[in-house]
CSV table of C-alpha atoms in Angstrom, one decimal:
chain,number,residue,atom,x,y,z
A,1,UNK,CA,0.0,0.0,0.0
A,2,UNK,CA,1.4,3.4,-1.1
A,3,UNK,CA,1.7,6.1,1.5
A,4,UNK,CA,2.1,8.8,-1.1
A,5,UNK,CA,-0.4,11.6,-0.8
A,6,UNK,CA,-1.6,12.9,-4.1
A,7,UNK,CA,-1.0,16.6,-4.4
A,8,UNK,CA,-3.7,17.1,-7.1
A,9,UNK,CA,-6.6,14.7,-6.7
A,10,UNK,CA,-7.9,15.8,-10.1
A,11,UNK,CA,-4.7,14.4,-11.8
A,12,UNK,CA,-5.7,10.8,-11.0
A,13,UNK,CA,-7.0,8.7,-13.9
A,14,UNK,CA,-8.9,5.7,-12.5
A,15,UNK,CA,-8.9,4.1,-15.9
A,16,UNK,CA,-5.1,4.2,-16.0
A,17,UNK,CA,-4.6,3.0,-12.4
A,18,UNK,CA,-5.7,-0.6,-13.3
A,19,UNK,CA,-5.3,-1.3,-17.0
A,20,UNK,CA,-6.7,-4.9,-16.7
A,21,UNK,CA,-9.9,-3.6,-15.1
A,22,UNK,CA,-10.2,-0.8,-17.7
A,23,UNK,CA,-9.7,-3.4,-20.5
A,24,UNK,CA,-12.5,-5.6,-18.9
A,25,UNK,CA,-14.9,-2.6,-19.0
A,26,UNK,CA,-13.9,-2.0,-22.6
A,27,UNK,CA,-14.7,-5.7,-23.4
A,28,UNK,CA,-18.1,-5.3,-21.6
A,29,UNK,CA,-18.9,-2.2,-23.7
A,30,UNK,CA,-18.0,-4.0,-26.9
A,31,UNK,CA,-20.1,-7.0,-25.9
A,32,UNK,CA,-23.1,-4.7,-25.2
A,33,UNK,CA,-22.7,-3.0,-28.5
A,34,UNK,CA,-22.4,-6.3,-30.4
A,35,UNK,CA,-25.5,-7.6,-28.6
A,36,UNK,CA,-27.4,-4.5,-29.6
A,37,UNK,CA,-26.4,-5.0,-33.3
A,38,UNK,CA,-27.2,-8.7,-33.1
A,39,UNK,CA,-30.7,-7.8,-31.7
A,40,UNK,CA,-31.3,-5.5,-34.7
A,41,UNK,CA,-30.8,-2.1,-32.9
A,42,UNK,CA,-29.1,0.5,-35.0
A,43,UNK,CA,-26.1,2.6,-34.1
A,44,UNK,CA,-28.3,5.8,-33.7
A,45,UNK,CA,-30.3,4.1,-30.9
A,46,UNK,CA,-27.1,2.8,-29.3
A,47,UNK,CA,-25.8,6.4,-29.2
A,48,UNK,CA,-29.1,7.8,-28.0
A,49,UNK,CA,-28.9,5.4,-25.0
A,50,UNK,CA,-25.3,6.3,-24.3
A,51,UNK,CA,-26.1,10.0,-24.5
A,52,UNK,CA,-29.1,9.8,-22.3
A,53,UNK,CA,-27.4,7.9,-19.6
A,54,UNK,CA,-24.4,10.3,-19.8
A,55,UNK,CA,-26.9,13.2,-19.4
A,56,UNK,CA,-28.5,11.7,-16.3
A,57,UNK,CA,-25.0,11.0,-14.8
A,58,UNK,CA,-23.6,14.4,-15.8
A,59,UNK,CA,-20.6,13.0,-17.5
A,60,UNK,CA,-19.3,15.8,-19.7
A,61,UNK,CA,-16.5,13.7,-21.3
A,62,UNK,CA,-18.8,10.9,-22.3
A,63,UNK,CA,-21.4,13.4,-23.6
A,64,UNK,CA,-18.8,14.9,-25.9
A,65,UNK,CA,-17.5,11.5,-27.1
A,66,UNK,CA,-21.0,10.1,-27.7
A,67,UNK,CA,-22.3,13.3,-29.4
A,68,UNK,CA,-19.5,12.9,-31.9
A,69,UNK,CA,-20.3,9.2,-32.3
A,70,UNK,CA,-24.0,9.9,-32.6
A,71,UNK,CA,-23.3,12.4,-35.4
A,72,UNK,CA,-21.1,9.8,-37.1
A,73,UNK,CA,-24.0,7.4,-36.8
A,74,UNK,CA,-26.3,9.9,-38.5
A,75,UNK,CA,-28.1,11.6,-35.6
A,76,UNK,CA,-29.1,15.1,-36.5
A,77,UNK,CA,-28.9,18.3,-34.4
A,78,UNK,CA,-32.7,18.2,-33.7
A,79,UNK,CA,-32.6,14.7,-32.1
A,80,UNK,CA,-29.5,15.5,-30.2
A,81,UNK,CA,-30.9,18.8,-28.9
A,82,UNK,CA,-34.2,17.2,-27.9
A,83,UNK,CA,-32.8,14.1,-26.2
A,84,UNK,CA,-32.9,15.6,-22.7
A,85,UNK,CA,-36.7,16.1,-23.1
A,86,UNK,CA,-37.3,12.9,-25.1
A,87,UNK,CA,-40.5,12.1,-23.2
A,88,UNK,CA,-42.1,15.4,-24.4
A,89,UNK,CA,-40.6,15.5,-27.9
A,90,UNK,CA,-42.9,14.2,-30.5
A,91,UNK,CA,-39.8,13.9,-32.7
A,92,UNK,CA,-38.7,11.0,-30.6
A,93,UNK,CA,-41.9,9.3,-29.7
A,94,UNK,CA,-40.5,6.0,-31.0
A,95,UNK,CA,-37.5,6.3,-28.6
A,96,UNK,CA,-39.9,6.3,-25.7
A,97,UNK,CA,-41.6,3.3,-27.2
A,98,UNK,CA,-38.3,1.5,-27.7
A,99,UNK,CA,-37.5,1.9,-24.0
A,100,UNK,CA,-40.6,-0.1,-23.2
A,101,UNK,CA,-40.2,-3.9,-22.9
A,102,UNK,CA,-43.7,-4.1,-24.5
A,103,UNK,CA,-42.4,-3.2,-28.0
A,104,UNK,CA,-38.9,-4.8,-27.8
A,105,UNK,CA,-38.1,-8.4,-28.1
A,106,UNK,CA,-36.4,-10.0,-25.0
A,107,UNK,CA,-33.1,-9.8,-26.9
A,108,UNK,CA,-33.5,-6.1,-27.7
A,109,UNK,CA,-34.6,-5.3,-24.2
A,110,UNK,CA,-31.6,-7.1,-22.8
A,111,UNK,CA,-29.3,-5.3,-25.2
A,112,UNK,CA,-30.7,-1.8,-24.2
A,113,UNK,CA,-30.3,-2.7,-20.5
A,114,UNK,CA,-26.7,-3.9,-21.0
A,115,UNK,CA,-25.9,-0.7,-23.0
A,116,UNK,CA,-27.3,1.4,-20.1
A,117,UNK,CA,-25.4,-0.6,-17.4
A,118,UNK,CA,-22.2,-0.4,-19.4
A,119,UNK,CA,-22.6,3.4,-20.0
A,120,UNK,CA,-23.2,3.9,-16.2
A,121,UNK,CA,-20.0,2.1,-15.4
A,122,UNK,CA,-18.1,4.1,-18.0
A,123,UNK,CA,-19.6,7.4,-16.8
A,124,UNK,CA,-18.5,6.6,-13.2
A,125,UNK,CA,-15.0,5.8,-14.3
A,126,UNK,CA,-14.7,9.0,-16.4
A,127,UNK,CA,-16.2,11.2,-13.7
A,128,UNK,CA,-13.9,9.8,-11.0
A,129,UNK,CA,-11.0,10.2,-13.5
A,130,UNK,CA,-11.9,13.9,-14.2
A,131,UNK,CA,-11.5,13.3,-17.9
A,132,UNK,CA,-11.2,16.7,-19.5
A,133,UNK,CA,-13.4,17.8,-22.4
A,134,UNK,CA,-11.0,19.3,-24.9
A,135,UNK,CA,-12.1,21.9,-27.4
A,136,UNK,CA,-12.0,20.8,-31.0
């Protein structure tokens, strides 16, 4: 056990402190994304789930990353802008329906839940690591 006291607690990157654990989280994220694809869920929905979970958790770094990935998947600015109010936005009525187990197959429902669980873990790691959002 180290007795070193960290001078700057914001300079600690949890993901770098245990590379094997971080690699396992990356494997879980990949498995969740593959399960979503296998279940017939498109990359736009995957990124909407990732973004919404990151909004709820307040993870700025993951919001920036998944906004870019959502745009790459074809999400437009209106859907991105309305995501925080998805329940009220008629534009995304189908997203609220997709979050219901009544319209998803068991395989799809499982995939959405694993995406959400994985994004929660990733958000926690990123928040504790104080990953910076760099201007592009």
